[in-house]
Amino acid sequence: MMENKNISRPMDLTRIQVTDDFWKREMELVRKEVIPYQWDALNDRVPGANPSFCMRNYRVAGKINKIRREQGKNYVETVYPVDFNGGAPEVLPESMDQMEDRFYGFVFQDSDFAKWIEAVGYSLTQHPDEKLEAVADAAIDVVCDAQQEDGYLDTFYIINDRSRIFTNLKDNHELYCFGHLTEGAVAYYQATGKDKLLKAVERYADFISDHFGPEEGKCKGYPGHEIAEMALVRLYEVTGKEKYLDLSRFFTDMRGTRPYYFDYEQNAKQDDGLRYEYHQAHLPVREQKEAVGHAVRAVYLYSGMADLARLTGDEKLLKACETLWDDIVDRKMYITGGIGGTHIGEAFSFAYDLPNDTAYAETCASIGLVFFARRMLQIKADSKYANVMERALYNGILSGMALDGKSFFYVNPLEVLPEACHKDERKFHVKPVRQKWFGCACCPPNIARLLSSIGSYAYTETDDTLFMHLYMGGEITRTFGNGAEAKIVVTSGLPWDGNVTVKAETDSDQPFTLAFRLPDWCDSYTAEGIEDAQTEIRDGYLYVTRVWKDNSEVKLSFPMEVRMMQSNPQVREDAGKVAFMRGPIVYCMEEADNGKDLHLVSLGDDPQITEVSSEEFGYQTVMLEVTGRRQVKEESEEKQLYHIYRRPQYQEAKLRLIPYYTWANRGEGEMQVWIKER
Amino acid sequence: MMENKNISRPMDLTRIQVTDDFWKREMELVRKEVIPYQWDALNDRVPGANPSFCMRNYRVAGKINKIRREQGKNYVETVYPVDFNGGAPEVLPESMDQMEDRFYGFVFQDSDFAKWIEAVGYSLTQHPDEKLEAVADAAIDVVCDAQQEDGYLDTFYIINDRSRIFTNLKDNHELYCFGHLTEGAVAYYQATGKDKLLKAVERYADFISDHFGPEEGKCKGYPGHEIAEMALVRLYEVTGKEKYLDLSRFFTDMRGTRPYYFDYEQNAKQDDGLRYEYHQAHLPVREQKEAVGHAVRAVYLYSGMADLARLTGDEKLLKACETLWDDIVDRKMYITGGIGGTHIGEAFSFAYDLPNDTAYAETCASIGLVFFARRMLQIKADSKYANVMERALYNGILSGMALDGKSFFYVNPLEVLPEACHKDERKFHVKPVRQKWFGCACCPPNIARLLSSIGSYAYTETDDTLFMHLYMGGEITRTFGNGAEAKIVVTSGLPWDGNVTVKAETDSDQPFTLAFRLPDWCDSYTAEGIEDAQTEIRDGYLYVTRVWKDNSEVKLSFPMEVRMMQSNPQVREDAGKVAFMRGPIVYCMEEADNGKDLHLVSLGDDPQITEVSSEEFGYQTVMLEVTGRRQVKEESEEKQLYHIYRRPQYQEAKLRLIPYYTWANRGEGEMQVWIKER
């Protein structure tokens, strides 16, 4: 393996305390609202919501293991049908305890626990909570009881039919659940130092490692839903065991090779790569040049590929990552950082096909894009990655959660007409109001795990450099080669103003470099306190190298002006339209402020823009007022569907724009990001 | 039954000879191309096309009947699964004769013959053809051999499982096939005077009449796919047997009543009307106020309702027809006369939801709208019905057939980006080029039967009035009460100029009224030769009452100017856009004339329009040249997906517009009807 000194590492969360006004509020929502709600959901205690059955399935599997041990050789395995959605009894009994000992819920239900324990781990680093930790430890006991003697740990197959494990990698999410469990175990171990779950996952990973591999007789398959690739890298990094890295590489290298493994396991003979674009298994990964298929799977795969490229120095793999990144960001990403232009397959559409009203732009996909970005940043600190990370975080991801943390969007459209969401099946996936929880609960827990670990995206480091990819108030503890420690205290006005202060608190003078990202939303900046430092600008970062003494301070100021944005003319849906941004924040019009029929609103000549500070959403945000106009509907023309052209009449209108992430917090109504010029 | 002297009748086709330049060409395409091709298709002789199996199924049913007769009481019924798509063997044998005696194809495959024989009947009235008639007679023999002794005649159930007839009215198209067969039988009888098929259909109708009805013990169901309602009215009108009218009324009156018959027959207990909107069976027909569900089914039902309202004087039924008509025309119809805004259920979308690029706008649905319009016109000669009929005929229907009569569109979009049709599953229903034939062959034969009988839409009559709803060159023979005959000779420049001449050729002077529709595409007109006549304008018709002598002539001139059209501002997809019409013709831009990226084309201020006569499509048409502009794509901006607003730069462009119905005759390319103003 090559050593590359430029490669940076995310920081252990125990070394970062996020104190940022903006992000801390979001993290507290996760801690106080999402994590407890999620635990109730895992235990089927949310009135009115579909039960998850997650913890129940683990307990049933544990019971089976117990009986198996007790009966020894006399034990007869349980065999039930292996259905993707194990469902629930049509009528739930009074008490769940009256239900049969079966597997219930979707095939991937185990992952609900994994995502929860991951979020809990991160949260504990920022806010120790003995009670929560005790609940988590008890839950881990239940999960570990479900593990079988050989290490296998997937309740779907343990309960339904152990003999069929790893026989439907394409659809049955077995390795996906493993990947999530691994991420959860690593996070919990890093947060608490407790390794019970980590050890269980290692045993499971060893089992998988014995089953899959290049050696003759071993299975040549790979995950239908990617995540194990990057999870195994994390497991390798925390345990140092190369076999996990090898397994990740094996999964990645086998993907898309011919004959297609998914053909083989399903006894199909199509050899039709198009069928596997959904899984990014249409081509070997190094030959993939276009981001295709299910958007979440895609960015999870690319994240794993970036991890491997980083650790192995594989140039071809890195090149593929770069090409795929550019394909997303230059051709397939909404201005909000949303990805996935079509709900069919929750997938990327073709280049420049970015419909606003039928967008998929799943919250999880933008989260995956952040994973991918952070990994690319580790390889090369190029602000192009961090700019996108910031864009997705403040817009397409945060819009996934209500301001009270109690309801969520899967889909983050850029234009909504509620009537269409209710009446037009083509838009049934677009919800005009956030929903409580989902039967297939991926987005809320994904938001929880991302926000709880947000600090690890803001900062990465090498031996001599601390990178600030995002400006996020907090305290970073940095240990130096000589054992000395320094605390770096960051304050930030983002996303509402661009003033950032970075101050060192240290007992001893320390030479090192701070690398500050120069955001894409301003053309200039000012920096104070770098007069006696060595500075360099490279790839969108300002590198400040100096000896940092106690109270050394750098003040950065990034001017934050409202920008009227335009899309590439190839984006048909945005032609003749503009969107507004201020700093990293994308704005939108809502019916609550601007009335109905937003399609009749336009800007006209020379729009005047005013920034307005507002506390409407419970804390200070910046809204925009823009002068525009609204086409007048003549009474006489209302009935006739088509008529001879009459020059439209307009009324002046003062448009009010709110941050996109705050939309749909005031009931159901129309919304639009892109506004007609005329 | 009430007698209403104002109610008009369509004319027997034997009394109209269409000589119109425009329509005769289309009729000849049908005669020379479509009807022979269709016959080959019915007999599985089209290389490369999916076999229809239609005539084959009739022969197999005939064989079964023969064996049944021979074996008498010893006969054991054949029993096969009753699948919606009976399909075909995976690999077809060298010769179809080697195939098993099974039912193949869709459940509605019998209707292929019915549509063909109907078109043949009409065609023979305009162009006698002994050879074709002999082929048709032989085909009728095959079909009649398939009829069972009790009158039943549906090969799907005869072959698969006779015991299950009429058990799945909702899905299995049994009464739909009956309806089409009836239409075909009536048409063939009226054209040739031969009644073999008509008698067979009467026996089948008697059988159905014994099975369904208000009497105790009889089935209370009604067709899942409507058409029998209007077909039975035709059968009543040609036979005079009231039982057929009663059966039509029974089907219509039962529709949508509770408990839902479709629930009953499927043993379902939902009582959920929404599920039956697709079939227009969500409400009793007199309570239906909105056009919903499958658009073809809807307009077929409304046509039958209009027939019944006409014959029974049922005011509530008439009111429902009027309300549904207005709902379509004021809120749910494309400017081309296309209906059906969504491919999901091939259905109407909600009011004003008329997306151009994902339109369904099925050719058959526009044809059904013409059926509905003609029936409303019979009740009341109001030009609002004829205007829509004309719009649909010249645009949304004719676009369904290529200029050479050899390929067809199901779906008639108003905007096409071929890349999207190929790559975006949401638009897979939109084809950028016409297709040869369809497995589910509804549109081509529907075009064939409509165009072959076009004269019956142009003219209707009462005892004292001849209505000209469309201006179509031809000779009409009119017999008067005293037995005298007159020939009315019409010449028309439509759709390219608005000059119409109507001349009488008669041996004796005859007083009667000619009623001329005043088209909605001009504000004024001139009429010569009406100086000594009594004239009146009512509901968009000019009534000219006089004594017509030999060579009496009226010359009408309807000025035909290019009109720039706008849609109701509630149509979001057309906001800020215009379309061009000239006379009844809607125009469009094609890539062949205007290059790619039509979304970057706009009109700018004060567009100048020039009419250009062109023979590009083999006969003289009028094209338009419109001054406009095209947004320049800067090289530098091509890569970046989003950038700060730059005032777009435009190049002047001369746009060439062609009649919409001629699009997609020059290979694959972009197309747009609605053009941005700016």
mmCIF file of N, CA and C in Angstrom, chain B residues 492-545:
data_model
loop_
_atom_site.group_PDB
_atom_site.id
_atom_site.type_symbol
_atom_site.label_atom_id
_atom_site.label_comp_id
_atom_site.label_asym_id
_atom_site.label_seq_id
_atom_site.Cartn_x
_atom_site.Cartn_y
_atom_site.Cartn_z
ATOM 1 N N SER B 492 -64.604 22.568 -51.572
ATOM 2 C CA SER B 492 -64.038 23.237 -50.393
ATOM 3 C C SER B 492 -62.536 23.346 -50.524
ATOM 4 N N GLY B 493 -61.995 24.462 -50.137
ATOM 5 C CA GLY B 493 -60.536 24.650 -50.158
ATOM 6 C C GLY B 493 -59.888 24.284 -48.836
ATOM 7 N N LEU B 494 -60.687 23.839 -47.881
ATOM 8 C CA LEU B 494 -60.134 23.537 -46.559
ATOM 9 C C LEU B 494 -59.119 22.397 -46.635
ATOM 10 N N PRO B 495 -58.195 22.330 -45.756
ATOM 11 C CA PRO B 495 -57.953 23.297 -44.668
ATOM 12 C C PRO B 495 -57.043 24.466 -45.072
ATOM 13 N N TRP B 496 -56.757 24.609 -46.373
ATOM 14 C CA TRP B 496 -55.753 25.620 -46.753
ATOM 15 C C TRP B 496 -56.369 26.960 -47.126
ATOM 16 N N ASP B 497 -57.612 26.936 -47.658
ATOM 17 C CA ASP B 497 -58.324 28.208 -47.785
ATOM 18 C C ASP B 497 -59.777 27.991 -47.424
ATOM 19 N N GLY B 498 -60.465 29.069 -47.152
ATOM 20 C CA GLY B 498 -61.810 28.973 -46.601
ATOM 21 C C GLY B 498 -62.906 29.194 -47.632
ATOM 22 N N ASN B 499 -62.643 28.841 -48.877
ATOM 23 C CA ASN B 499 -63.651 29.035 -49.921
ATOM 24 C C ASN B 499 -64.467 27.769 -50.119
ATOM 25 N N VAL B 500 -65.772 27.934 -50.009
ATOM 26 C CA VAL B 500 -66.666 26.783 -50.086
ATOM 27 C C VAL B 500 -67.784 27.117 -51.070
ATOM 28 N N THR B 501 -68.059 26.208 -51.970
ATOM 29 C CA THR B 501 -69.169 26.390 -52.900
ATOM 30 C C THR B 501 -70.159 25.246 -52.723
ATOM 31 N N VAL B 502 -71.426 25.575 -52.669
ATOM 32 C CA VAL B 502 -72.458 24.551 -52.540
ATOM 33 C C VAL B 502 -73.454 24.772 -53.673
ATOM 34 N N LYS B 503 -73.621 23.748 -54.476
ATOM 35 C CA LYS B 503 -74.444 23.907 -55.671
ATOM 36 C C LYS B 503 -75.478 22.795 -55.702
ATOM 37 N N ALA B 504 -76.701 23.145 -56.094
ATOM 38 C CA ALA B 504 -77.755 22.134 -56.191
ATOM 39 C C ALA B 504 -77.857 21.641 -57.624
ATOM 40 N N GLU B 505 -78.052 20.339 -57.769
ATOM 41 C CA GLU B 505 -78.390 19.788 -59.084
ATOM 42 C C GLU B 505 -79.689 19.036 -58.899
ATOM 43 N N THR B 506 -80.741 19.565 -59.484
ATOM 44 C CA THR B 506 -82.048 18.976 -59.210
ATOM 45 C C THR B 506 -82.955 19.125 -60.419
ATOM 46 N N ASP B 507 -83.863 18.166 -60.590
ATOM 47 C CA ASP B 507 -84.826 18.242 -61.704
ATOM 48 C C ASP B 507 -85.991 19.146 -61.348
ATOM 49 N N SER B 508 -86.231 19.246 -60.041
ATOM 50 C CA SER B 508 -87.407 20.029 -59.637
ATOM 51 C C SER B 508 -87.005 21.011 -58.550
ATOM 52 N N ASP B 509 -87.675 22.116 -58.474
ATOM 53 C CA ASP B 509 -87.365 23.099 -57.447
ATOM 54 C C ASP B 509 -87.770 22.547 -56.080
ATOM 55 N N GLN B 510 -86.886 22.705 -55.110
ATOM 56 C CA GLN B 510 -87.154 22.129 -53.795
ATOM 57 C C GLN B 510 -86.886 23.164 -52.703
ATOM 58 N N PRO B 511 -87.858 23.400 -51.831
ATOM 59 C CA PRO B 511 -87.574 24.286 -50.710
ATOM 60 C C PRO B 511 -86.913 23.490 -49.581
ATOM 61 N N PHE B 512 -85.809 23.917 -49.145
ATOM 62 C CA PHE B 512 -85.225 23.340 -47.923
ATOM 63 C C PHE B 512 -84.155 24.263 -47.372
ATOM 64 N N THR B 513 -83.643 23.874 -46.199
ATOM 65 C CA THR B 513 -82.682 24.719 -45.505
ATOM 66 C C THR B 513 -81.300 24.079 -45.530
ATOM 67 N N LEU B 514 -80.331 24.874 -45.855
ATOM 68 C CA LEU B 514 -78.942 24.434 -45.653
ATOM 69 C C LEU B 514 -78.410 25.199 -44.446
ATOM 70 N N ALA B 515 -77.822 24.466 -43.525
ATOM 71 C CA ALA B 515 -77.274 25.130 -42.332
ATOM 72 C C ALA B 515 -75.760 25.022 -42.380
ATOM 73 N N PHE B 516 -75.118 26.155 -42.442
ATOM 74 C CA PHE B 516 -73.659 26.191 -42.573
ATOM 75 C C PHE B 516 -73.029 26.568 -41.249
ATOM 76 N N ARG B 517 -72.093 25.758 -40.817
ATOM 77 C CA ARG B 517 -71.388 26.121 -39.594
ATOM 78 C C ARG B 517 -70.467 27.305 -39.845
ATOM 79 N N LEU B 518 -70.480 28.229 -38.908
ATOM 80 C CA LEU B 518 -69.545 29.356 -38.965
ATOM 81 C C LEU B 518 -68.344 28.999 -38.089
ATOM 82 N N PRO B 519 -67.200 28.727 -38.709
ATOM 83 C CA PRO B 519 -66.069 28.182 -37.937
ATOM 84 C C PRO B 519 -65.567 29.159 -36.877
ATOM 85 N N ASP B 520 -65.019 28.590 -35.826
ATOM 86 C CA ASP B 520 -64.496 29.423 -34.730
ATOM 87 C C ASP B 520 -63.161 30.062 -35.092
ATOM 88 N N TRP B 521 -62.601 29.712 -36.234
ATOM 89 C CA TRP B 521 -61.291 30.258 -36.580
ATOM 90 C C TRP B 521 -61.363 31.513 -37.446
ATOM 91 N N CYS B 522 -62.561 32.041 -37.638
ATOM 92 C CA CYS B 522 -62.654 33.354 -38.296
ATOM 93 C C CYS B 522 -63.773 34.162 -37.647
ATOM 94 N N ASP B 523 -63.621 35.466 -37.699
ATOM 95 C CA ASP B 523 -64.600 36.346 -37.050
ATOM 96 C C ASP B 523 -65.678 36.806 -38.018
ATOM 97 N N SER B 524 -65.401 36.691 -39.305
ATOM 98 C CA SER B 524 -66.365 37.189 -40.285
ATOM 99 C C SER B 524 -66.402 36.202 -41.440
ATOM 100 N N TYR B 525 -67.324 36.399 -42.328
ATOM 101 C CA TYR B 525 -67.388 35.540 -43.511
ATOM 102 C C TYR B 525 -68.163 36.304 -44.573
ATOM 103 N N THR B 526 -68.082 35.857 -45.805
ATOM 104 C CA THR B 526 -68.965 36.402 -46.833
ATOM 105 C C THR B 526 -69.738 35.248 -47.446
ATOM 106 N N ALA B 527 -70.955 35.550 -47.875
ATOM 107 C CA ALA B 527 -71.790 34.535 -48.518
ATOM 108 C C ALA B 527 -72.423 35.155 -49.757
ATOM 109 N N GLU B 528 -72.233 34.511 -50.897
ATOM 110 C CA GLU B 528 -72.878 34.969 -52.135
ATOM 111 C C GLU B 528 -73.980 33.987 -52.494
ATOM 112 N N GLY B 529 -75.027 34.503 -53.125
ATOM 113 C CA GLY B 529 -76.089 33.617 -53.601
ATOM 114 C C GLY B 529 -77.179 33.381 -52.576
ATOM 115 N N ILE B 530 -77.183 34.200 -51.534
ATOM 116 C CA ILE B 530 -78.236 34.017 -50.527
ATOM 117 C C ILE B 530 -79.146 35.241 -50.494
ATOM 118 N N GLU B 531 -79.024 36.073 -51.525
ATOM 119 C CA GLU B 531 -79.764 37.335 -51.525
ATOM 120 C C GLU B 531 -81.269 37.105 -51.392
ATOM 121 N N ASP B 532 -81.803 36.132 -52.140
ATOM 122 C CA ASP B 532 -83.263 35.945 -52.091
ATOM 123 C C ASP B 532 -83.663 34.830 -51.134
ATOM 124 N N ALA B 533 -82.732 34.465 -50.247
ATOM 125 C CA ALA B 533 -83.065 33.402 -49.288
ATOM 126 C C ALA B 533 -83.425 34.019 -47.933
ATOM 127 N N GLN B 534 -84.063 33.187 -47.142
ATOM 128 C CA GLN B 534 -84.341 33.589 -45.762
ATOM 129 C C GLN B 534 -83.163 33.086 -44.935
ATOM 130 N N THR B 535 -82.519 33.984 -44.200
ATOM 131 C CA THR B 535 -81.323 33.534 -43.468
ATOM 132 C C THR B 535 -81.452 33.854 -41.979
ATOM 133 N N GLU B 536 -80.765 33.040 -41.228
ATOM 134 C CA GLU B 536 -80.788 33.229 -39.772
ATOM 135 C C GLU B 536 -79.487 32.652 -39.211
ATOM 136 N N ILE B 537 -78.946 33.335 -38.232
ATOM 137 C CA ILE B 537 -77.772 32.759 -37.566
ATOM 138 C C ILE B 537 -78.189 32.304 -36.172
ATOM 139 N N ARG B 538 -77.898 31.037 -35.890
ATOM 140 C CA ARG B 538 -78.299 30.495 -34.584
ATOM 141 C C ARG B 538 -77.249 29.479 -34.123
ATOM 142 N N ASP B 539 -76.760 29.663 -32.918
ATOM 143 C CA ASP B 539 -75.803 28.720 -32.319
ATOM 144 C C ASP B 539 -74.626 28.420 -33.240
ATOM 145 N N GLY B 540 -74.154 29.466 -33.911
ATOM 146 C CA GLY B 540 -72.967 29.286 -34.739
ATOM 147 C C GLY B 540 -73.234 28.669 -36.097
ATOM 148 N N TYR B 541 -74.485 28.612 -36.502
ATOM 149 C CA TYR B 541 -74.826 28.111 -37.837
ATOM 150 C C TYR B 541 -75.573 29.199 -38.610
ATOM 151 N N LEU B 542 -75.275 29.292 -39.893
ATOM 152 C CA LEU B 542 -76.024 30.162 -40.800
ATOM 153 C C LEU B 542 -77.064 29.295 -41.508
ATOM 154 N N TYR B 543 -78.314 29.562 -41.202
ATOM 155 C CA TYR B 543 -79.408 28.794 -41.822
ATOM 156 C C TYR B 543 -79.862 29.532 -43.071
ATOM 157 N N VAL B 544 -79.801 28.873 -44.217
ATOM 158 C CA VAL B 544 -80.218 29.474 -45.486
ATOM 159 C C VAL B 544 -81.403 28.670 -46.016
ATOM 160 N N THR B 545 -82.561 29.298 -45.969
ATOM 161 C CA THR B 545 -83.781 28.614 -46.403
ATOM 162 C C THR B 545 -84.246 29.243 -47.719
#
